Coordinates of C-alpha atoms and ligand atoms in Angstrom, one line a residue:
M1 CA -16.1 22.9 6.1
V2 CA -14.8 23.3 9.6
D3 CA -14.0 19.8 10.8
P4 CA -10.3 19.3 10.0
F5 CA -10.6 15.6 9.2
L6 CA -13.6 16.1 6.8
S7 CA -11.9 19.0 5.3
I8 CA -8.7 17.2 4.2
H9 CA -10.8 14.5 2.5
H10 CA -13.4 16.9 1.0
L11 CA -14.0 16.7 -2.8
R12 CA -17.1 18.8 -3.3
D13 CA -20.5 19.3 -1.6
N14 CA -20.9 16.4 0.9
I15 CA -18.7 14.0 -1.1
F16 CA -15.4 12.8 0.5
D17 CA -12.5 10.8 -0.8
T18 CA -10.0 8.3 0.6
A19 CA -8.6 7.4 -2.8
G20 CA -6.4 10.4 -3.8
I21 CA -4.2 10.2 -0.8
Q22 CA -0.5 10.3 -1.5
Y23 CA 0.7 8.9 1.9
P24 CA 0.1 7.0 4.1
I25 CA -2.1 4.4 2.4
S26 CA -1.7 1.1 4.2
I27 CA -4.8 -1.1 4.7
R28 CA -4.9 0.0 8.3
D29 CA -4.7 3.7 7.4
Q30 CA -7.7 3.3 5.0
M31 CA -9.7 1.5 7.7
I32 CA -9.0 4.4 10.1
R33 CA -10.0 6.9 7.4
G34 CA -13.2 5.1 6.6
R35 CA -14.3 4.9 10.3
K36 CA -13.3 8.5 11.1
L37 CA -15.0 10.0 8.1
V38 CA -18.3 8.4 9.3
D39 CA -17.8 9.5 12.9
R40 CA -17.2 13.1 11.8
G41 CA -20.0 13.0 9.2
F42 CA -22.4 11.9 11.9
E43 CA -21.1 14.4 14.4
N44 CA -21.5 17.2 11.8
G45 CA -25.1 16.1 10.8
L46 CA -24.2 15.0 7.3
I47 CA -25.7 11.6 8.0
N48 CA -28.3 10.5 10.7
D49 CA -30.6 7.7 11.6
K50 CA -33.6 9.4 9.9
D51 CA -33.3 10.8 6.4
K52 CA -29.7 11.4 5.8
N53 CA -28.3 8.2 4.3
L54 CA -24.7 7.3 3.5
L55 CA -23.3 6.1 0.1
V56 CA -20.0 4.3 0.1
V57 CA -18.4 3.6 -3.2
G58 CA -15.8 0.8 -3.2
A59 CA -15.9 -2.3 -0.9
G60 CA -12.3 -2.5 0.0
A61 CA -11.1 -2.5 3.7
G62 CA -11.6 1.3 3.9
G63 CA -15.1 1.4 2.3
V64 CA -16.5 -1.5 4.3
S65 CA -15.1 -0.1 7.5
A66 CA -17.0 3.2 6.8
A67 CA -20.2 1.4 5.9
I68 CA -20.3 -1.0 8.9
R69 CA -19.6 1.9 11.3
A70 CA -22.4 3.9 9.9
A71 CA -25.1 1.2 9.7
V72 CA -24.3 -0.8 12.8
D73 CA -23.1 1.8 15.3
F74 CA -25.1 4.9 14.1
K75 CA -28.1 3.2 12.5
V76 CA -27.6 5.2 9.3
K77 CA -29.2 3.7 6.1
T78 CA -26.1 2.8 4.1
V79 CA -25.4 1.5 0.6
I80 CA -22.1 0.2 -0.6
L81 CA -21.6 0.1 -4.4
E82 CA -18.8 -2.1 -5.6
R83 CA -17.8 -2.6 -9.3
E84 CA -16.5 -6.1 -8.8
V85 CA -18.5 -9.2 -7.9
D86 CA -17.5 -9.3 -4.3
A87 CA -15.8 -7.2 -1.6
F88 CA -12.1 -6.9 -0.9
V89 CA -10.9 -7.9 -4.4
A90 CA -7.5 -6.1 -3.9
Q91 CA -6.3 -8.8 -1.5
A92 CA -8.4 -11.7 -2.5
Q93 CA -5.8 -13.4 -4.7
A94 CA -2.8 -12.5 -2.4
F95 CA -2.0 -16.1 -1.5
T96 CA 1.7 -15.4 -1.1
R97 CA 1.6 -11.8 0.3
Y98 CA 1.7 -11.8 4.1
V99 CA 0.5 -8.6 5.7
D100 CA 0.6 -7.4 9.3
P101 CA -1.3 -4.3 10.4
V102 CA 1.4 -3.0 12.8
Q103 CA 4.7 -4.3 11.5
Y104 CA 5.6 -1.0 10.0
D105 CA 5.0 0.9 13.2
F106 CA 8.6 -0.3 13.9
P107 CA 10.5 0.6 16.0
R108 CA 7.6 1.9 18.2
D109 CA 6.4 -0.3 21.1
G110 CA 3.8 -3.0 20.1
W111 CA 5.0 -3.1 16.4
D112 CA 5.3 -6.9 16.7
A113 CA 1.8 -7.6 18.2
G114 CA 0.3 -8.4 14.8
C115 CA -3.3 -7.3 15.5
F116 CA -5.5 -4.3 14.8
P117 CA -7.0 -2.6 16.7
P118 CA -4.5 -3.0 19.5
L119 CA -5.7 -4.4 22.8
G120 CA -7.2 -1.7 25.0
T121 CA -8.3 0.5 22.1
P122 CA -11.9 0.8 20.8
P123 CA -13.1 -1.9 18.4
M124 CA -13.0 -1.3 14.7
P125 CA -15.6 -2.4 12.2
L126 CA -13.3 -5.0 10.7
T127 CA -10.7 -7.0 12.7
Y128 CA -7.3 -7.2 11.1
L129 CA -5.0 -10.0 12.2
K130 CA -1.6 -10.7 10.5
G131 CA -1.8 -13.3 7.8
F132 CA -1.8 -14.0 4.0
G133 CA -4.0 -11.6 2.1
N134 CA -6.5 -14.2 0.9
F135 CA -7.1 -15.5 4.5
L136 CA -7.8 -11.9 5.6
V137 CA -10.4 -11.6 2.9
A138 CA -12.1 -14.7 4.0
D139 CA -12.5 -13.3 7.5
W140 CA -13.5 -9.9 6.4
R141 CA -16.2 -11.3 4.1
K142 CA -17.7 -13.2 7.1
E143 CA -17.6 -10.0 9.1
L144 CA -19.3 -8.0 6.4
N145 CA -22.1 -10.6 6.1
A146 CA -22.5 -10.7 9.9
A147 CA -22.8 -6.8 9.9
I148 CA -25.4 -6.9 7.1
R149 CA -27.4 -9.3 9.2
S150 CA -27.0 -7.4 12.5
A151 CA -27.8 -4.0 10.8
N152 CA -31.4 -5.2 10.3
G153 CA -31.8 -4.0 6.8
L154 CA -29.9 -0.8 7.2
L155 CA -26.8 -2.0 5.4
H156 CA -27.1 -2.8 1.7
F157 CA -24.2 -4.2 -0.3
S158 CA -24.5 -4.0 -4.1
P159 CA -21.6 -5.6 -5.9
S160 CA -21.3 -5.3 -9.8
H161 CA -22.1 -1.6 -9.7
K162 CA -19.5 0.7 -11.1
V163 CA -20.1 4.3 -10.2
T164 CA -19.2 6.7 -12.9
S165 CA -20.5 10.0 -11.5
Y166 CA -22.0 11.7 -8.5
N167 CA -24.9 14.1 -8.9
V168 CA -25.9 16.7 -6.4
T169 CA -29.6 17.7 -6.3
S170 CA -30.7 21.3 -5.7
D171 CA -31.5 20.4 -2.0
K172 CA -27.9 19.0 -1.7
K173 CA -28.8 15.3 -1.8
I174 CA -26.3 13.1 -3.5
Q175 CA -27.1 10.5 -6.1
A176 CA -24.9 8.2 -8.1
T177 CA -24.8 7.0 -11.7
V178 CA -23.5 3.6 -12.5
A179 CA -21.8 2.1 -15.5
P180 CA -23.7 0.3 -18.3
A181 CA -23.1 -3.3 -17.3
P182 CA -25.0 -5.0 -15.7
I183 CA -27.4 -2.0 -15.6
T184 CA -28.9 -0.3 -18.6
K185 CA -26.7 2.5 -19.9
G186 CA -27.4 5.9 -18.2
Q187 CA -29.7 4.4 -15.6
T188 CA -29.3 6.0 -12.2
M189 CA -29.4 4.4 -8.9
Q190 CA -32.8 5.8 -8.1
S191 CA -34.4 3.4 -10.5
F192 CA -33.1 0.2 -8.9
L193 CA -31.7 0.8 -5.5
W194 CA -32.8 1.8 -2.0
P195 CA -32.3 4.4 -0.6
L196 CA -32.7 6.9 -3.3
D197 CA -30.4 9.6 -2.3
F198 CA -27.7 10.3 0.3
G199 CA -26.6 13.0 2.8
M200 CA -23.0 12.1 2.4
A201 CA -20.9 10.0 0.0
I202 CA -17.5 8.5 0.6
N203 CA -15.4 7.6 -2.4
C204 CA -13.3 4.6 -1.3
V205 CA -12.2 3.4 -4.7
G206 CA -8.6 2.7 -3.8
I207 CA -5.3 4.1 -5.0
A208 CA -5.8 3.1 -8.7
A209 CA -4.0 0.6 -10.8
E210 CA -0.4 -0.4 -9.9
R211 CA 2.4 0.4 -12.3
T212 CA 3.9 -3.0 -13.1
N213 CA 4.3 -2.5 -16.9
I214 CA 7.3 -1.7 -19.0
A215 CA 6.5 -1.4 -22.7
K216 CA 4.6 -4.6 -23.5
Y217 CA 5.8 -6.5 -20.4
S218 CA 3.7 -6.8 -17.3
G219 CA 5.2 -8.1 -14.1
P220 CA 3.2 -9.7 -11.3
N221 CA 0.8 -7.4 -9.3
F222 CA 1.7 -6.8 -5.7
W223 CA -1.5 -8.5 -4.4
S224 CA -1.3 -11.5 -6.7
R225 CA 0.1 -15.0 -6.1
D226 CA 3.8 -15.1 -7.0
S227 CA 6.7 -17.5 -6.8
I228 CA 9.3 -15.3 -5.1
T229 CA 9.7 -17.5 -2.1
D230 CA 9.6 -20.8 -4.1
L231 CA 12.8 -22.7 -4.7
H232 CA 14.9 -20.9 -7.4
L233 CA 12.0 -18.4 -7.7
G234 CA 9.9 -21.1 -9.3
T235 CA 12.3 -21.3 -12.3
S236 CA 14.5 -24.1 -13.6
S237 CA 17.7 -21.9 -13.3
S238 CA 20.2 -22.4 -10.5
P239 CA 20.9 -19.8 -9.3
A240 CA 17.9 -17.9 -10.7
T241 CA 18.5 -14.4 -11.8
A242 CA 16.2 -11.5 -11.1
V243 CA 15.6 -7.8 -11.7
I244 CA 13.5 -5.8 -9.3
S245 CA 12.8 -2.3 -10.6
G246 CA 11.7 0.2 -8.0
A247 CA 12.9 1.6 -4.7
G248 CA 9.8 1.9 -2.5
D249 CA 8.1 -0.4 -0.1
G250 CA 6.8 -2.8 -2.8
A251 CA 10.3 -3.3 -4.3
L252 CA 12.0 -3.6 -0.9
Q253 CA 9.3 -6.1 0.4
D254 CA 9.9 -8.3 -2.6
F255 CA 13.7 -7.9 -2.4
I256 CA 13.6 -9.1 1.2
R257 CA 11.4 -12.0 0.4
M258 CA 13.6 -12.9 -2.6
A259 CA 16.9 -12.7 -0.6
T260 CA 15.6 -14.7 2.4
S261 CA 12.5 -16.7 1.2
R262 CA 10.9 -15.4 4.4
D263 CA 7.5 -13.8 4.2
T264 CA 8.1 -10.6 6.1
A265 CA 10.8 -8.1 7.0
K266 CA 9.6 -8.5 10.6
E267 CA 10.5 -12.2 10.7
V268 CA 14.0 -11.4 9.3
Y269 CA 14.6 -8.5 11.7
L270 CA 13.5 -10.5 14.8
A271 CA 15.8 -13.4 13.9
I272 CA 18.8 -11.0 13.5
K273 CA 18.0 -9.1 16.6
S274 CA 17.9 -12.3 18.7
A275 CA 21.7 -12.6 18.2
D276 CA 22.2 -9.5 20.4
P277 CA 18.9 -7.9 21.6
S278 CA 20.6 -5.2 23.8
F279 CA 22.6 -3.8 20.9
F280 CA 19.4 -3.1 19.0
S281 CA 17.9 -0.9 21.7
T282 CA 20.3 1.9 20.6
I283 CA 19.8 1.2 17.0
E284 CA 16.0 1.3 17.4
M285 CA 16.1 4.7 19.2
K286 CA 18.2 6.1 16.3
L287 CA 15.8 4.7 13.8
Y288 CA 12.8 6.1 15.6
S289 CA 14.4 9.5 15.6
L290 CA 15.3 9.3 11.9
D291 CA 11.8 8.1 10.9
D292 CA 10.1 10.8 12.8
Q293 CA 12.3 13.5 11.1
C294 CA 11.7 11.9 7.7
Q295 CA 7.9 11.7 8.2
R296 CA 7.6 15.4 9.3
A297 CA 9.7 16.6 6.4
Y298 CA 8.0 14.3 3.9
A299 CA 4.5 15.5 4.8
I300 CA 5.2 19.1 3.7
G301 CA 6.8 18.0 0.4
G302 CA 5.1 17.0 -2.9
E303 CA 7.7 17.0 -5.7
K304 CA 10.9 15.1 -6.3
R305 CA 12.9 18.3 -5.7
H306 CA 11.5 18.4 -2.2
D307 CA 12.0 14.7 -1.5
H308 CA 15.4 14.0 -3.0
P309 CA 17.6 15.8 -0.3
L310 CA 15.5 14.2 2.5
L311 CA 15.6 10.6 1.0
D312 CA 19.2 10.9 0.2
W313 CA 20.0 11.9 3.8
M314 CA 17.8 9.1 5.2
H315 CA 19.6 6.6 2.9
K316 CA 23.0 7.7 4.1
Q317 CA 22.0 7.7 7.8
T318 CA 20.4 4.2 7.6
N319 CA 23.5 3.0 5.7
E320 CA 25.6 4.1 8.7
L321 CA 23.3 2.2 11.1
A322 CA 23.5 -0.9 9.0
D323 CA 27.3 -0.7 9.0
N324 CA 27.2 -0.4 12.8
V325 CA 25.1 -3.6 13.0
L326 CA 27.4 -5.5 10.7
A327 CA 30.5 -4.4 12.6
D328 CA 29.4 -6.8 15.3
P329 CA 30.6 -10.3 14.2
A330 CA 27.7 -12.1 15.8
L331 CA 25.1 -9.9 14.1
K332 CA 26.9 -10.1 10.8
N333 CA 26.7 -13.8 11.0
A334 CA 23.0 -13.6 11.9
V335 CA 22.3 -11.5 8.9
K336 CA 24.2 -13.9 6.6
Q337 CA 22.2 -16.8 8.1
M338 CA 19.1 -15.1 6.8
L339 CA 20.2 -15.4 3.2
R340 CA 18.5 -18.4 1.5
S341 CA 20.6 -21.3 0.4
D342 CA 19.3 -21.0 -3.2
L343 CA 20.2 -17.3 -3.3
P344 CA 19.3 -15.8 -6.6
T345 CA 21.4 -13.1 -8.3
I346 CA 19.3 -10.0 -7.7
D347 CA 19.7 -6.7 -9.4
L348 CA 17.7 -3.9 -7.7
I349 CA 17.3 -1.1 -10.3
M350 CA 16.7 2.3 -8.8
E351 CA 16.0 5.7 -10.5
C352 CA 18.3 7.5 -8.1
D353 CA 20.9 6.6 -5.5
H354 CA 18.5 6.3 -2.6
F355 CA 15.4 4.4 -1.6
D356 CA 12.1 6.1 -2.0
R357 CA 9.8 7.0 0.9
C358 CA 9.6 3.7 2.7
Y359 CA 9.1 2.2 6.2
A360 CA 12.1 2.1 8.5
L361 CA 11.9 -1.7 8.9
N362 CA 12.1 -2.3 5.1
R363 CA 14.9 0.3 4.8
L364 CA 17.1 -1.2 7.5
V365 CA 16.5 -4.9 6.7
A366 CA 17.0 -4.4 3.0
L367 CA 20.3 -2.6 3.5
L368 CA 21.6 -5.3 5.9
L369 CA 20.8 -8.0 3.4
I370 CA 22.3 -6.1 0.5
K371 CA 25.6 -5.7 2.3
A372 CA 25.6 -9.3 3.4
I373 CA 24.9 -10.5 -0.2
E374 CA 27.6 -8.2 -1.6
E375 CA 30.2 -9.6 0.9
K376 CA 29.2 -13.2 0.3
T377 CA 29.0 -13.1 -3.6
G378 CA 31.2 -10.1 -4.5
Q379 CA 28.4 -8.9 -6.7
T380 CA 26.7 -5.5 -6.5
V381 CA 23.0 -5.6 -5.7
I382 CA 21.9 -2.0 -6.3
T383 CA 22.1 -0.5 -9.8
P384 CA 21.5 3.2 -8.9
N385 CA 20.6 6.0 -11.3
H386 CA 19.1 3.6 -13.9
S387 CA 15.6 3.0 -15.3
L388 CA 14.1 0.0 -17.0
S389 CA 13.3 0.8 -20.6
D390 CA 12.1 -2.5 -22.1
V391 CA 11.6 -6.1 -21.1
Q392 CA 11.0 -8.7 -23.8
C393 CA 10.4 -12.4 -23.5
V394 CA 13.1 -14.5 -25.1
A395 CA 10.6 -17.1 -26.2
P396 CA 8.1 -15.1 -28.3
G397 CA 4.5 -15.1 -27.4
S398 CA 4.8 -15.2 -23.6
N399 CA 5.5 -12.3 -21.3
H400 CA 5.0 -14.3 -18.1
F401 CA 7.5 -13.0 -15.4
K402 CA 8.9 -16.5 -14.8
H403 CA 10.1 -16.9 -18.4
R404 CA 13.6 -15.6 -19.5
H405 CA 13.6 -12.0 -20.6
D406 CA 15.9 -9.5 -22.3
V407 CA 16.0 -6.5 -20.0
K408 CA 17.1 -3.1 -21.3
T409 CA 18.0 -0.2 -19.0
N410 CA 19.0 3.4 -19.3
Q411 CA 21.7 5.1 -17.3
R412 CA 20.3 8.4 -16.0
S413 CA 22.3 11.6 -15.5
G414 CA 22.0 13.7 -12.3
T415 CA 19.5 12.9 -9.6
C416 CA 15.8 12.4 -9.4
A417 CA 15.4 16.1 -8.4
D418 CA 16.5 17.1 -11.9
P419 CA 13.5 17.2 -14.4
N420 CA 15.8 17.2 -17.4
R421 CA 17.8 14.0 -16.7
S422 CA 19.3 12.4 -19.8
S423 CA 19.2 8.7 -20.5
T424 CA 22.0 6.6 -22.1
P425 CA 21.0 3.1 -23.2
N426 CA 22.9 0.0 -21.8
V427 CA 23.4 -3.3 -23.4
A428 CA 20.5 -5.7 -22.7
K429 CA 20.9 -8.6 -20.3
Q430 CA 18.9 -11.7 -19.8
V431 CA 17.3 -12.7 -16.5
D432 CA 14.7 -15.3 -15.3
V433 CA 12.4 -13.1 -13.3
V434 CA 11.5 -9.4 -13.7
I435 CA 9.4 -7.6 -11.1
V436 CA 8.3 -4.0 -11.6
R437 CA 7.2 -2.0 -8.5
H438 CA 6.7 1.5 -9.8
G439 CA 3.9 2.6 -7.5
A440 CA 0.4 3.3 -8.7
Y441 CA -1.1 5.6 -11.3
A442 CA -3.0 8.7 -10.0
A443 CA -6.4 7.6 -8.8
T444 CA -9.2 8.6 -11.1
T445 CA -12.4 9.6 -9.3
A446 CA -15.8 9.5 -10.8
T447 CA -17.1 12.9 -12.0
I448 CA -19.2 15.2 -9.8
Q449 CA -21.9 17.0 -11.7
G450 CA -20.1 16.1 -14.9
T451 CA -16.7 17.5 -13.7
P452 CA -13.8 15.1 -13.1
T453 CA -12.7 15.8 -9.5
S454 CA -9.4 14.3 -8.6
T455 CA -6.5 14.7 -10.8
R456 CA -5.2 16.8 -7.9
P457 CA -4.0 14.4 -5.2
L458 CA -5.0 15.0 -1.6
A459 CA -2.1 16.1 0.6
R460 CA 0.3 13.7 2.3
Q461 CA -0.8 13.2 5.9
T462 CA 0.2 11.7 9.2
L463 CA -2.4 9.5 10.8
P464 CA -3.0 8.1 14.3
Y465 CA -1.9 4.5 14.9
H466 CA -5.4 3.7 16.1
V467 CA -8.6 5.4 17.0
N468 CA -9.2 6.5 20.6
D469 CA -13.0 7.2 20.7
Ligands
LIG501 C1 2.8 -1.9 -4.5 C2 1.9 -1.7 -3.3 C3 2.3 -2.2 -2.1 C4 1.4 -2.1 -1.0 N1 1.8 -2.7 0.2 C5 1.0 -2.6 1.3 C6 1.3 -3.4 2.5 O1 2.4 -4.0 2.5 N2 0.5 -3.3 3.5 C7 -0.6 -2.5 3.5 O2 -1.3 -2.5 4.4 N3 -1.0 -1.9 2.3 C8 -0.2 -1.9 1.2 N4 -0.5 -1.2 0.1 C9 -1.7 -0.4 0.1 C10 -3.0 -1.1 0.0 O3 -3.0 -2.0 -1.1 C11 -4.2 -0.2 -0.2 O4 -4.0 1.0 0.4 C12 -5.5 -0.7 0.3 O5 -5.8 -1.9 -0.3 C13 -6.6 0.3 0.0 O6 -7.8 0.0 0.6 P1 -9.0 0.7 0.1 O7 -10.2 0.2 0.8 O8 -8.8 2.2 0.2 O9 -9.1 0.4 -1.5 P2 -9.2 -1.0 -2.2 O10 -8.9 -2.1 -1.4 O11 -8.4 -0.8 -3.5 O12 -10.7 -1.1 -2.6 C14 -11.3 -0.2 -3.6 C15 -12.5 -0.8 -4.1 O13 -13.2 0.1 -4.9 C16 -13.7 -0.6 -6.0 N5 -14.0 0.5 -7.1 C17 -13.0 1.2 -7.7 N6 -13.6 2.0 -8.6 C18 -15.0 1.9 -8.4 C19 -16.1 2.5 -9.0 N7 -16.0 3.5 -9.9 N8 -17.3 2.1 -8.6 C20 -17.5 1.1 -7.6 N9 -16.4 0.5 -7.1 C21 -15.2 0.9 -7.4 C22 -12.7 -1.6 -6.4 O14 -13.2 -2.6 -7.2 C23 -12.2 -2.0 -5.0 O15 -12.9 -3.2 -4.6 C24 0.2 -1.4 -1.0 C25 -0.2 -0.8 -2.3 C26 0.7 -1.0 -3.4 C27 0.2 -0.4 -4.7

């Protein structure tokens, strides 16, 4: 496999994967991967407009981008198989989660434009404008339907088909086997779908289930409707009390929403910056440099022992920048103005003493808010070197995250780089809202010729901001 882009996503034979990626995995990244895999598959003769068809498994933003590109632009017969009843299920219920395709390009130029692809760059199969997740899905479903019509029969979308394995024939054609329901057990696609076999398959099944569970407790999923920006977090307590466990982008996004009741870090940042825009040009240059150094080092790591020194350094450097911002009285005031009037008591529980790999914008805005809350209330926000061990609803029978819960934590020795950290239990405390943002389980990919393929994650990558051709 010579093509570098195909090669880093290659599973086996002509089967490629966007699911086992460690980083980056934003919606926009998956769209770029979907489109580029098709471009390179076409360029390398794996698919064509005659007899080499494309199979896409998973109708998320990545899979649908791949399928539309192939069928509409290259006239390749394409089938999308999706286990759920419709496309884009990940974001369909995200009524309270505001996404923006370019906000985390911060502090690069154009990070506040809010649209993808950016003006002046080639069109993408799906248009991605900033907004709440469920609105995006409504637009994308219309675009998928329009593409199916304009592809004149070349694009076939089959929801309710869960692929369990890929099979490769002796002449290197790929077929797929689907799960029992609603199809008879063991039945293969050949018996009910057109086309029968494929020159290339792209496994776009997403990054697997999110880890929002502790013991029997299950917090809200990232892409679900939540009450974080509601008055008193949607509870009857005033002030409400909350625990957020995690130190990555999911945890920081929710911390920022909870501290400000604003929808995005971008909104908070722009409001603070407006108090003294010229000051921020220096800060943004420094952040750009830090983020670049972090990204380069992160891409060649893979284990906690590689990441810890880097993330620890990033945390300290960004802390210094936040202190510089807050040394300016006008900016400090602007940060304080961002805190909501019904400010809850928030405990951010982190496994180590630094944030995880996260976007520069979330990192800076979270640190500014943490410092402002601590000054205003005298209470510490971050509980470092702790892990959540159990969460139990005070009223038996309900584990909904808006009910009061007893929260148990362990104090951890050493740092996250140490595989043999000890844990010492703390006394349980009661809070109103518990949010667990512990990333996702490793993606499980369907078997290929009976062999499970992807317990080994694909490498961390750096990706372009947009496509150029
Ligand atoms: C906590 C957290 C926070 C995040 N924050 C952001 C953010 O702020 N901004 C952002 O852009 N991204 C964010 N992401 C990442 C984003 O959610 C995903 O990267 C994106 O949804 C992936 O798109 P996709 O098309 O690859 O997969 P998905 O959208 O997950 O789609 C995969 C599809 O495959 C289907 N499928 C799965 N298995 C099978 C099978 N065997 N057969 C058939 N179909 C199957 C699924 O039903 C699903 O429809 C976050 C992720 C997490 C976990």
